[in-house]
Tab-separated table of C-alpha atoms and ligand atoms in Angstrom:
chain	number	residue	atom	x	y	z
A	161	UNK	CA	-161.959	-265.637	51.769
A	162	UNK	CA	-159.166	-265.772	48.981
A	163	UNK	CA	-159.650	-264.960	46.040
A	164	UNK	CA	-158.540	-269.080	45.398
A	165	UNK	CA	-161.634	-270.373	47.313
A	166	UNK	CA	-164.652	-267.977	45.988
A	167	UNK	CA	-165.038	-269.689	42.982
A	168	UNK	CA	-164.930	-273.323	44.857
A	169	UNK	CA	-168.231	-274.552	46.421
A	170	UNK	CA	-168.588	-276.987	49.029
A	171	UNK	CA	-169.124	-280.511	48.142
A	172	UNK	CA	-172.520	-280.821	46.607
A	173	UNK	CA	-172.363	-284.786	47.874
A	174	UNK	CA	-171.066	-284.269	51.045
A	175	UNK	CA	-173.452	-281.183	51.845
A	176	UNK	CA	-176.299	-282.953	51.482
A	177	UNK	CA	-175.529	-286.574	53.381
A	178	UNK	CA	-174.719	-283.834	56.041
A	179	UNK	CA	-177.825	-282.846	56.225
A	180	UNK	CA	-179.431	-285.708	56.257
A	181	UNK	CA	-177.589	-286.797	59.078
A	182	UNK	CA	-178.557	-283.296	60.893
A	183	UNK	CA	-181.921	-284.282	60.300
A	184	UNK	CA	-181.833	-287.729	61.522
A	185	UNK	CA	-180.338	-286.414	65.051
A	186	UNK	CA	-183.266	-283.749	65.108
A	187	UNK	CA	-185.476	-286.996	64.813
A	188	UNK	CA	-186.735	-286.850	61.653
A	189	UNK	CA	-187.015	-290.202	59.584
A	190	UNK	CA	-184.987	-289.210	56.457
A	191	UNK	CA	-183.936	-292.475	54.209
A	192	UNK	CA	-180.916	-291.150	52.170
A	193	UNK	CA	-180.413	-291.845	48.170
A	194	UNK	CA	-177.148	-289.307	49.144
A	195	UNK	CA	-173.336	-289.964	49.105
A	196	UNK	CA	-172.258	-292.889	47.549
A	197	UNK	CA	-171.243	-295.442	50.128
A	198	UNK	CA	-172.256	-298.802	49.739
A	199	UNK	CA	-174.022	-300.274	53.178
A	200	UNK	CA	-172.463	-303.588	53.319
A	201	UNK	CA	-169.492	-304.238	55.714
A	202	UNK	CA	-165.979	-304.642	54.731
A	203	UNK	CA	-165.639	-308.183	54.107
A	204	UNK	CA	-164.390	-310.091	57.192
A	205	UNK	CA	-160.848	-310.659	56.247
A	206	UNK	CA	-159.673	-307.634	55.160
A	207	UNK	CA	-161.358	-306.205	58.610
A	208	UNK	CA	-159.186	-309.289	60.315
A	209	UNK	CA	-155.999	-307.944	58.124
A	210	UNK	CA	-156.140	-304.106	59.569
A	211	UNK	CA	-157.028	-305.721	63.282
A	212	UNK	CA	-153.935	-307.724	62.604
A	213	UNK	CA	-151.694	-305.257	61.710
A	214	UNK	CA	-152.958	-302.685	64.057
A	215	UNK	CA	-152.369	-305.411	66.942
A	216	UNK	CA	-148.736	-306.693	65.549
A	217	UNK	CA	-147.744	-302.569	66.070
A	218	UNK	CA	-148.068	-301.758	62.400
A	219	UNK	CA	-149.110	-298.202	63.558
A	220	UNK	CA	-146.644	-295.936	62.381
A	221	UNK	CA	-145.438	-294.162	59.243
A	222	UNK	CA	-144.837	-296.584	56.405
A	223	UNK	CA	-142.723	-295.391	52.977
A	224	UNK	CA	-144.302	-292.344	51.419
A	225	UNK	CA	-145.607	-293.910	48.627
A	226	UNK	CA	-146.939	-297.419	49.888
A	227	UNK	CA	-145.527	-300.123	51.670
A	228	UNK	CA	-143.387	-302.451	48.951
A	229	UNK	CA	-145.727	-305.647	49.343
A	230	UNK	CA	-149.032	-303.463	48.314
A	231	UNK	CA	-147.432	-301.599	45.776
A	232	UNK	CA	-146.630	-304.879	44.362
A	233	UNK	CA	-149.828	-306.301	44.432
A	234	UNK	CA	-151.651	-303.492	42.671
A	235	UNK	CA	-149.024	-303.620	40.094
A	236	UNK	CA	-150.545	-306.845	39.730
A	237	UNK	CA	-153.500	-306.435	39.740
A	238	UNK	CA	-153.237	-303.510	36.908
A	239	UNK	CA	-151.196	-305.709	34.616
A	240	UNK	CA	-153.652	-308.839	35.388
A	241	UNK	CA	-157.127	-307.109	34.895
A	242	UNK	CA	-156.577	-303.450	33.474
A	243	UNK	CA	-153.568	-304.394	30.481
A	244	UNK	CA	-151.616	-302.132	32.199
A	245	UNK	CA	-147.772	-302.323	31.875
A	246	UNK	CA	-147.461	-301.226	35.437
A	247	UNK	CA	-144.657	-301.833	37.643
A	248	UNK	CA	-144.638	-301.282	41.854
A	249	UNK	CA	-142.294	-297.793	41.549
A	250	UNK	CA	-144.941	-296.015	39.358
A	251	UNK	CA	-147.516	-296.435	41.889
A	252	UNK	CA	-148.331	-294.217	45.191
A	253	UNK	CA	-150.882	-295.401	47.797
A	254	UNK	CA	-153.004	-292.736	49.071
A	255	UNK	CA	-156.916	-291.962	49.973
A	256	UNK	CA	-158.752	-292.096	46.064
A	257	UNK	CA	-159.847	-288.514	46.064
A	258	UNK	CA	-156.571	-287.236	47.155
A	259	UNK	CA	-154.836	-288.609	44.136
A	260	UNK	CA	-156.977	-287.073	42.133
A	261	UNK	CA	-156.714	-283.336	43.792
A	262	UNK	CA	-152.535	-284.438	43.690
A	263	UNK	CA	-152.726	-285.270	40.092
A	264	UNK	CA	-154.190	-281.943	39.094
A	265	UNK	CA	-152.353	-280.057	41.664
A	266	UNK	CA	-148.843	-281.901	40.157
A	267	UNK	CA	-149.384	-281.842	36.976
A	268	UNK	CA	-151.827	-278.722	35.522
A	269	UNK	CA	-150.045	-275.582	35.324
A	270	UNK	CA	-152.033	-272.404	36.169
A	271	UNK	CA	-154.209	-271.116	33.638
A	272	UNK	CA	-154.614	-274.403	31.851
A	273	UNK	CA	-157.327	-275.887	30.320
A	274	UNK	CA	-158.754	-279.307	31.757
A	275	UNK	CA	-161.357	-281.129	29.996
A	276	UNK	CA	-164.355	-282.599	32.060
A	277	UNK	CA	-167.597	-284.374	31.089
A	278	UNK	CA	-170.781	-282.122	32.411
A	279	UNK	CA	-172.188	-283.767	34.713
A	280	UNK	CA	-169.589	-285.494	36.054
A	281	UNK	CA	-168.445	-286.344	40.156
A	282	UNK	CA	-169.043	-282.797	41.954
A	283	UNK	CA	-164.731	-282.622	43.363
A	284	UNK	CA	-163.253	-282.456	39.671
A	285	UNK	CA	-164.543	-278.612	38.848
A	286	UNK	CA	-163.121	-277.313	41.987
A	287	UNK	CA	-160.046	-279.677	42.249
A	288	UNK	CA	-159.147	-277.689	38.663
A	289	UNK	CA	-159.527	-274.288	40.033
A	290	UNK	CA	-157.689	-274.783	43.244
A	291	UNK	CA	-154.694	-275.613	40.682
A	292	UNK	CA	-155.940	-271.905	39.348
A	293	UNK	CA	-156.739	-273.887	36.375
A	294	UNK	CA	-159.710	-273.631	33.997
A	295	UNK	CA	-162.465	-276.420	34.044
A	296	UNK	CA	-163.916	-276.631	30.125
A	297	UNK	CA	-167.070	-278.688	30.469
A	298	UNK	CA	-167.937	-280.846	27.254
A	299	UNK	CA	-172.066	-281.687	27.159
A	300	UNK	CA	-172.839	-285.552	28.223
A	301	UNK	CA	-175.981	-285.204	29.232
A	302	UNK	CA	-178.808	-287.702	27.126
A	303	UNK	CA	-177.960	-286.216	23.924
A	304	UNK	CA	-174.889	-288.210	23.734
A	305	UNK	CA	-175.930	-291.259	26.393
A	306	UNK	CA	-174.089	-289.226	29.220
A	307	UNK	CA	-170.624	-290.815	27.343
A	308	UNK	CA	-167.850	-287.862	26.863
A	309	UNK	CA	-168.094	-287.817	23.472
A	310	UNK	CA	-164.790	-287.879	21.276
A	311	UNK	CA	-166.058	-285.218	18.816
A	312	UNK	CA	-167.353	-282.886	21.457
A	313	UNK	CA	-163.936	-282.817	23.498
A	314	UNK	CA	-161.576	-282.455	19.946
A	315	UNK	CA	-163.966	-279.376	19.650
A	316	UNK	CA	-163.239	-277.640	22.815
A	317	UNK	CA	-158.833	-278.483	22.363
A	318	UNK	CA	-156.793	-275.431	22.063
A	319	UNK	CA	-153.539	-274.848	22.876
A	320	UNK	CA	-153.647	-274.743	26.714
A	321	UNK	CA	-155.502	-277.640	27.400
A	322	UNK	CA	-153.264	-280.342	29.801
A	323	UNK	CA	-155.738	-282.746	30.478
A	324	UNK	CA	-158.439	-284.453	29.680
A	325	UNK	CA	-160.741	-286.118	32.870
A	326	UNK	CA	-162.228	-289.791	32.057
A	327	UNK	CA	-164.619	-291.209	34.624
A	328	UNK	CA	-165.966	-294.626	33.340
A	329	UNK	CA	-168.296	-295.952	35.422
A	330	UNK	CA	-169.273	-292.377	35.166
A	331	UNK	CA	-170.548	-290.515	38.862
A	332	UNK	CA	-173.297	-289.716	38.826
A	333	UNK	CA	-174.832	-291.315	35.682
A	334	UNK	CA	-173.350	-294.682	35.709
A	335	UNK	CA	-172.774	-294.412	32.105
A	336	UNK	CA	-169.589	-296.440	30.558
A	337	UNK	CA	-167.755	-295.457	27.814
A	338	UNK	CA	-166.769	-298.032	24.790
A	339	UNK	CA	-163.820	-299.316	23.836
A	340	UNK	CA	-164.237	-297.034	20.425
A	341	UNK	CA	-164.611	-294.088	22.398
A	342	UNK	CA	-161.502	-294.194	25.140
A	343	UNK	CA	-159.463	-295.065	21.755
A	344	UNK	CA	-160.397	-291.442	20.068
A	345	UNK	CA	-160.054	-290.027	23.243
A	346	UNK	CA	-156.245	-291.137	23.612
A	347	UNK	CA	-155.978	-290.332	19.848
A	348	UNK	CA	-156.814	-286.949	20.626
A	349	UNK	CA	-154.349	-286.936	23.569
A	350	UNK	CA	-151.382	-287.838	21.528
A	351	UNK	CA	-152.556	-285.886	18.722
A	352	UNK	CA	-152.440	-282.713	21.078
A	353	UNK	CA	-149.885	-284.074	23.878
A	354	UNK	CA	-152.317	-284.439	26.117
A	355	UNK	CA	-152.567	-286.119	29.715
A	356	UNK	CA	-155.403	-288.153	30.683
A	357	UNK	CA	-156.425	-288.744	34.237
A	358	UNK	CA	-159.030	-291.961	34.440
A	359	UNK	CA	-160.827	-292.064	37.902
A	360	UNK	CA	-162.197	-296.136	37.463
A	361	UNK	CA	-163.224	-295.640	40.934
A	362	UNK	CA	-166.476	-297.756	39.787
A	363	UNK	CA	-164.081	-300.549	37.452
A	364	UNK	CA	-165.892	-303.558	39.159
A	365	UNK	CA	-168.988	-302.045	39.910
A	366	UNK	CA	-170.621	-303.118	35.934
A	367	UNK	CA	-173.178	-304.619	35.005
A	368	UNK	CA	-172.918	-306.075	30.977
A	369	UNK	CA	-170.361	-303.422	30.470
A	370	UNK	CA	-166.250	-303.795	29.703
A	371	UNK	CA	-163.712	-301.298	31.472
A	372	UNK	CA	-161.425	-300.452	29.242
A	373	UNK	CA	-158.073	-298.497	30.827
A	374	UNK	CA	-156.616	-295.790	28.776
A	375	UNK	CA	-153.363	-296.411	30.092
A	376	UNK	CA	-153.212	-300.131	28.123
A	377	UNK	CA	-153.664	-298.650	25.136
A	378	UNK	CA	-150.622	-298.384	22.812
A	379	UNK	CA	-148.184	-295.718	23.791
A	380	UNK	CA	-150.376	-294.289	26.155
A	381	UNK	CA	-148.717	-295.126	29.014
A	382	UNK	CA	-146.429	-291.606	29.698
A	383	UNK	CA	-149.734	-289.944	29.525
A	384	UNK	CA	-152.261	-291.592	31.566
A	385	UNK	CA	-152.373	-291.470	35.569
A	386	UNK	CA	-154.902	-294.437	36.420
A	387	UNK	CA	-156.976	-293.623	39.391
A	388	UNK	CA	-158.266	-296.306	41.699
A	389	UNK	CA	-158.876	-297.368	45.080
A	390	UNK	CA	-160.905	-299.820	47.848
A	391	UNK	CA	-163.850	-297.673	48.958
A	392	UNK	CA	-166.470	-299.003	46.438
A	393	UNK	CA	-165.595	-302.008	45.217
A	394	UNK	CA	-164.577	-303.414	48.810
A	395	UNK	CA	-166.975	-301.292	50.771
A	396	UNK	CA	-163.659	-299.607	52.635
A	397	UNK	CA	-164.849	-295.877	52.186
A	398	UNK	CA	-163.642	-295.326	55.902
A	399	UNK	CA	-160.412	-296.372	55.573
A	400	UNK	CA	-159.577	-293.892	52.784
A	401	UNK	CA	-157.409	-296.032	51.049
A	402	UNK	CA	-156.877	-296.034	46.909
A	403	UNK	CA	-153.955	-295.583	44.739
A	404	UNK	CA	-152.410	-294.163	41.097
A	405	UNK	CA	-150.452	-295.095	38.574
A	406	UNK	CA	-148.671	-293.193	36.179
A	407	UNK	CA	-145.028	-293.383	34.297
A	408	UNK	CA	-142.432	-292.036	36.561
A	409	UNK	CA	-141.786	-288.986	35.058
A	410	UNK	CA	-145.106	-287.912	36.141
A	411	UNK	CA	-145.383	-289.901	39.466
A	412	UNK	CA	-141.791	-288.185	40.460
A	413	UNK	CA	-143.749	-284.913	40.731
A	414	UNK	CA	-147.005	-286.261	42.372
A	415	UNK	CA	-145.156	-288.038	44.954
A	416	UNK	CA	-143.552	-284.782	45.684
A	417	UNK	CA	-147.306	-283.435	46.745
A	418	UNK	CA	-147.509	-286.762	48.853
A	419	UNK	CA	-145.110	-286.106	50.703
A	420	UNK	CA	-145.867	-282.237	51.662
A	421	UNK	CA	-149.873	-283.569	52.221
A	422	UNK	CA	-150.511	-286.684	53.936
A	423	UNK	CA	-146.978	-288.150	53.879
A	424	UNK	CA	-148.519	-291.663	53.781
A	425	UNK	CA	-152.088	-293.721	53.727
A	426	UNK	CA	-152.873	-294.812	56.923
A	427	UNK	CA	-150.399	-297.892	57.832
A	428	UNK	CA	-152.995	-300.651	58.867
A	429	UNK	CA	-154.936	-299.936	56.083
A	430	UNK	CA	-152.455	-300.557	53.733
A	431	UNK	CA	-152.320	-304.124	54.991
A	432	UNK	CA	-156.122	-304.160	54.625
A	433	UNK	CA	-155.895	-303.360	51.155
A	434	UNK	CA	-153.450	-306.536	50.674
A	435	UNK	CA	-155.876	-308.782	51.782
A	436	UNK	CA	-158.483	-307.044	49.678
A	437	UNK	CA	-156.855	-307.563	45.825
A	438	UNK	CA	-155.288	-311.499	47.396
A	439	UNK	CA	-158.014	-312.202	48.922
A	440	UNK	CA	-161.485	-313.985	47.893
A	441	UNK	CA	-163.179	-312.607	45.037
A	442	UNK	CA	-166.369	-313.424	46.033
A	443	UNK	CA	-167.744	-310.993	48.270
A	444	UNK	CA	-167.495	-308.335	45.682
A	445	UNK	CA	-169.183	-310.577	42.818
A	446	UNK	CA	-172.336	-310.942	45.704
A	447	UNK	CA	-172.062	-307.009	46.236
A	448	UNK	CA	-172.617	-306.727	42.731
A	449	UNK	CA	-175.185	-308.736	41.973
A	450	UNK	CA	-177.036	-306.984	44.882
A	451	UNK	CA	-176.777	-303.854	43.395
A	452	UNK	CA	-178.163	-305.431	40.076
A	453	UNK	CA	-181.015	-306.039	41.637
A	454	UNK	CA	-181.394	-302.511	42.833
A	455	UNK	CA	-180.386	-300.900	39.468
A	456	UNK	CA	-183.368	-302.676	38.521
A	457	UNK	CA	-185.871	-301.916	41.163
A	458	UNK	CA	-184.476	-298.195	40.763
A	459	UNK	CA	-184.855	-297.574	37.187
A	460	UNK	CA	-188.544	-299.560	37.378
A	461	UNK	CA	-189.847	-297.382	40.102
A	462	UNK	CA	-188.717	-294.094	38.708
A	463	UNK	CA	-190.731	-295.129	35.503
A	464	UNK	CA	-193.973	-295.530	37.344
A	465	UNK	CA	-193.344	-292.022	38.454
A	466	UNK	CA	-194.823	-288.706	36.729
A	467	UNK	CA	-192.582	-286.476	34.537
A	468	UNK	CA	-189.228	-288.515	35.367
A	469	UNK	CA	-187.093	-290.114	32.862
A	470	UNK	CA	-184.540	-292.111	33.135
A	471	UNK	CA	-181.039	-293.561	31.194
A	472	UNK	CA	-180.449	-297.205	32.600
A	473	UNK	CA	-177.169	-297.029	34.225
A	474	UNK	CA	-174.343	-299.195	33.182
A	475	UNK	CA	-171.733	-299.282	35.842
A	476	UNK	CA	-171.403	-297.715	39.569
A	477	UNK	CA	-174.408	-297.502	42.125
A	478	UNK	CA	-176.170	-293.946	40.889
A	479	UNK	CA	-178.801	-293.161	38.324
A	480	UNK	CA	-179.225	-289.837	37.444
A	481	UNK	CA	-182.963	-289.080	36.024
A	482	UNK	CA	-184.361	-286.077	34.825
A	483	UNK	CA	-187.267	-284.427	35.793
A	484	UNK	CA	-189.900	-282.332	34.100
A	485	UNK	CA	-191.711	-280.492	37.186
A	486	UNK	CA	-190.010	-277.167	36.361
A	487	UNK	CA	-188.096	-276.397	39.602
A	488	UNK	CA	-184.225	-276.254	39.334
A	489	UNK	CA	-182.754	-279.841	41.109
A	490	UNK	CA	-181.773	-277.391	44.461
A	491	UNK	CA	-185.580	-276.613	45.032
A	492	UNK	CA	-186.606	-280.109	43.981
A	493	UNK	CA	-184.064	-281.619	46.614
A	494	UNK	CA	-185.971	-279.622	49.175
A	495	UNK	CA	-189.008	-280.499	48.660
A	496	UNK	CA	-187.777	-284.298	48.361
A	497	UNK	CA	-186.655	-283.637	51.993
A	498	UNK	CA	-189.775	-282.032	53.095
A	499	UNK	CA	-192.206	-283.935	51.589
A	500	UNK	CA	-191.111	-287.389	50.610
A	501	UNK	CA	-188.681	-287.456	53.602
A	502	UNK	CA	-186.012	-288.652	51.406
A	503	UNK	CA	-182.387	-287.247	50.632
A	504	UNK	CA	-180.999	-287.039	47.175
A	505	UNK	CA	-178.616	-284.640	45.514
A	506	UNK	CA	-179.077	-281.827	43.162
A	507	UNK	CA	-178.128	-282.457	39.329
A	508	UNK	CA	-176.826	-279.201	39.350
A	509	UNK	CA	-174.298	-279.985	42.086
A	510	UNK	CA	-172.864	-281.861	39.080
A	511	UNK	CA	-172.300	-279.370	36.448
A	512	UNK	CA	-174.783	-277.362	34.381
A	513	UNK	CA	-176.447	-280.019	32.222
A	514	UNK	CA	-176.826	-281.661	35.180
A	515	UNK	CA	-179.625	-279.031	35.789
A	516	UNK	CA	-183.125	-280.591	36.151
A	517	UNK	CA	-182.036	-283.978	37.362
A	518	UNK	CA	-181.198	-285.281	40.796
A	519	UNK	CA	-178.717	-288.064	41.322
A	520	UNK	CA	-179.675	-291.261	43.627
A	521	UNK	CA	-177.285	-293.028	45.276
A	522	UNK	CA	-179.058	-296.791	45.614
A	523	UNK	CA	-176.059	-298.185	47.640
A	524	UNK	CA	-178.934	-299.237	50.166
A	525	UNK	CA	-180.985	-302.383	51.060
A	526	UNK	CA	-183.802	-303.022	48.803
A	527	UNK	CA	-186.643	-302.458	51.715
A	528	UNK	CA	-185.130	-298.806	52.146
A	529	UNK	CA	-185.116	-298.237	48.459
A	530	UNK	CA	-189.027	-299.424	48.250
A	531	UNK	CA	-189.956	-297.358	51.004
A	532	UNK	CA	-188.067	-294.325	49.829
A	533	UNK	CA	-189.144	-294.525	46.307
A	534	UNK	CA	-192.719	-295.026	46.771
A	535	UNK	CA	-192.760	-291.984	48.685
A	536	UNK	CA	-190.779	-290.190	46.338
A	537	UNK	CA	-193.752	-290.841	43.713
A	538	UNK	CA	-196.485	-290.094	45.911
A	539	UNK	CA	-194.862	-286.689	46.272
A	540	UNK	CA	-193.928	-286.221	42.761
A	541	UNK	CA	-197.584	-286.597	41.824
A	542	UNK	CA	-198.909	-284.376	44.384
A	543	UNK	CA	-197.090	-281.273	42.142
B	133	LIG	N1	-167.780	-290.190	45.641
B	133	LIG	C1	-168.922	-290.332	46.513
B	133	LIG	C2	-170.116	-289.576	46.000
B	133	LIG	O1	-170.095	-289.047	44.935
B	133	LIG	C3	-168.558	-289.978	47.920
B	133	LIG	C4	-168.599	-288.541	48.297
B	133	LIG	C5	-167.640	-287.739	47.524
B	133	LIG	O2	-166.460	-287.987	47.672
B	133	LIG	O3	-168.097	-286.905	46.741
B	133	LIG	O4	-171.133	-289.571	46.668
């Protein structure tokens, strides 16, 4: 192994939906709280776009960064709904989590400092130290309502910290931050020349919450790559298909990764993702009331259930409770397989004040979730 990987661990997320599956083929009836994919289908016509495209021979390489037509629409889109003064050149098409790992890569220098929230989505830690960067985890746990607090990150600055990771909806919390606090947090950037990287994977995904971009802010737009894409709020996570923006002095170098990586998104899905920001609005407005619902069947069950407490999510499709039955969240996702038949992942996959708490993943149909959470509880209060 090089000496790159040992300090990388597998994909905390994607471990455990693997073995979940591995389970199910063995036979056993698992019901998985796991990775976070929402179980509704693609709406129809951005399905009927790709089938389109695929059958009118779109099937080869398009332009590195995008085809022109979606560029321009999430241009759009990110001057429409996110304030952003965004234009079609500073944006790159490409699978969500990829722009992410070519942000770092691109722009963090080796043996710099990037600033995360702890616990925060389980790819950020080791995207940072395949850059042979240093991750410097700032405490959101309860204490500060899982929100990267503007105080605690000024504290942990110093003179080789690059970047500085936002994730509002926040995985796997669901915790969003306010308007107040993404404004200190770009003060601080300025103040210390500073990049920020926001991953508003979960932008739509809110419930009585605001997003509020960085990158709108005043000035803040050299210093801000905005991270988005179509898996969540479109249900698309098989077509890997998102997008980032940045100023062009920045997306010059991150294009540069593009182009030695994936060379482009997938062609067909490109048209797909057209069709997703024209198209109707309303399928995503009834996807989100649906998870409402479960939010609030998912935060009322846990609190019939011995020694668990739980933060009522804002944003996204995860909560994130803690538990008092003194086993660490790797043992306690065990025994949640074993005994309760029911997948979750550790809170420690997260970061270390994620320790103690297992996230859920309630991106399934309200019969699963009863089913799975009631026998969650009767297991819970057999320790
Ligand atoms: N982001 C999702 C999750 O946290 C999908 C899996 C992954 O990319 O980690 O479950």
């Amino acid at each position: 192994m090089t000496f790159r990987m040992q300090a990388v661990q597998e994909s905390g997320t994607v471990r455990v939906a693997d073995r979940v599956k591995a389970l199910r083929a063995s036979g056993v009836d698992v019901i998985s709280f796991t990775i976070g994919e929402p179980d509704f289908p693609t709406p129809e016509h951005i399905v009927q776009a790709g089938i389109d495209a695929l059958k009118s021979g779109f099937t080869k390489y398009t332009p590195s960064a995008g085809i022109p037509e979606l560029r321009e629409a999430i241009a759009r889109k990110l001057k429409a709904e996110n304030g952003i003064d965004a234009s079609a050149s500073e944006i790159i098409v490409t699978p969500t989590k990829h722009a992410i790992f070519m942000s770092i890569i691109a722009l963090v220098d080796r043996g710099e400092e990037v600033i995360l929230a702890d616990p925060s989505w389980v790819s950020y830690e080791p995207m940072v130290r395949m850059a042979d960067a240093v991750p410097v985890p700032v405490r959101a746990d309860e204490e500060t309502g899982f929100r990267l607090n503007p105080e605690l990150v000024a504290e942990k600055i110093t003179n080789r910290t690059r970047m500085i990771l936002l994730n509002s909806p926040n995985n796997p919390t669901g915790a969003v931050a306010s308007r107040e606090e993404v404004r200190a947090i770009c003060e601080l950037a300025v103040d210390h020349d500073l990049l920020i990287l926001s991953d508003e994977i979960y932008e739509k995904i809110m419930y009585d919450a605001l997003n509020h971009s960085p990158a709108s802010f005043p000035g803040m737009k050299e210093r801000v790559i905005t991270v988005n894409g179509f898996s969540k709020t479109y249900s698309m996570t098989g077509w890997r298909l998102g997008y980032l923006h940045a100023d062009t002095s920045l997306v010059r170098d991150i294009q540069k990764v593009q182009t030695h990586s994936v060379t482009c998104a997938t062609s067909f899905a490109q048209k797909a993702g057209i069709a997703a920001l024209e198209g109707p609005a309303e399928p995503v407005r009834r996807m989100v009331a649906e998870f409402r619902r479960r939010r609030d069947l998912t935060v009322r069950k846990l609190r019939d259930m011995p020694g668990i407490e739980v933060v009522e999510p804002k944003g996204a499709f995860y909560t994130f409770p803690k538990y008092s039955q003194g086993m660490d969240s790797e043992k306690m996702t065990e025994y949640l397989i074993d005994e309760a038949h029911v997948g979750v992942t550790p809170g420690s996959s997260f970061g270390s004040f994620g320790e103690n708490h297992f996230r859920i993943s309630y991106a399934t149909d309200i019969a699963t979730l009863e089913r799975g959470l009631d026998s969650m509880k009767a297991a819970l209060e057999k320790l």
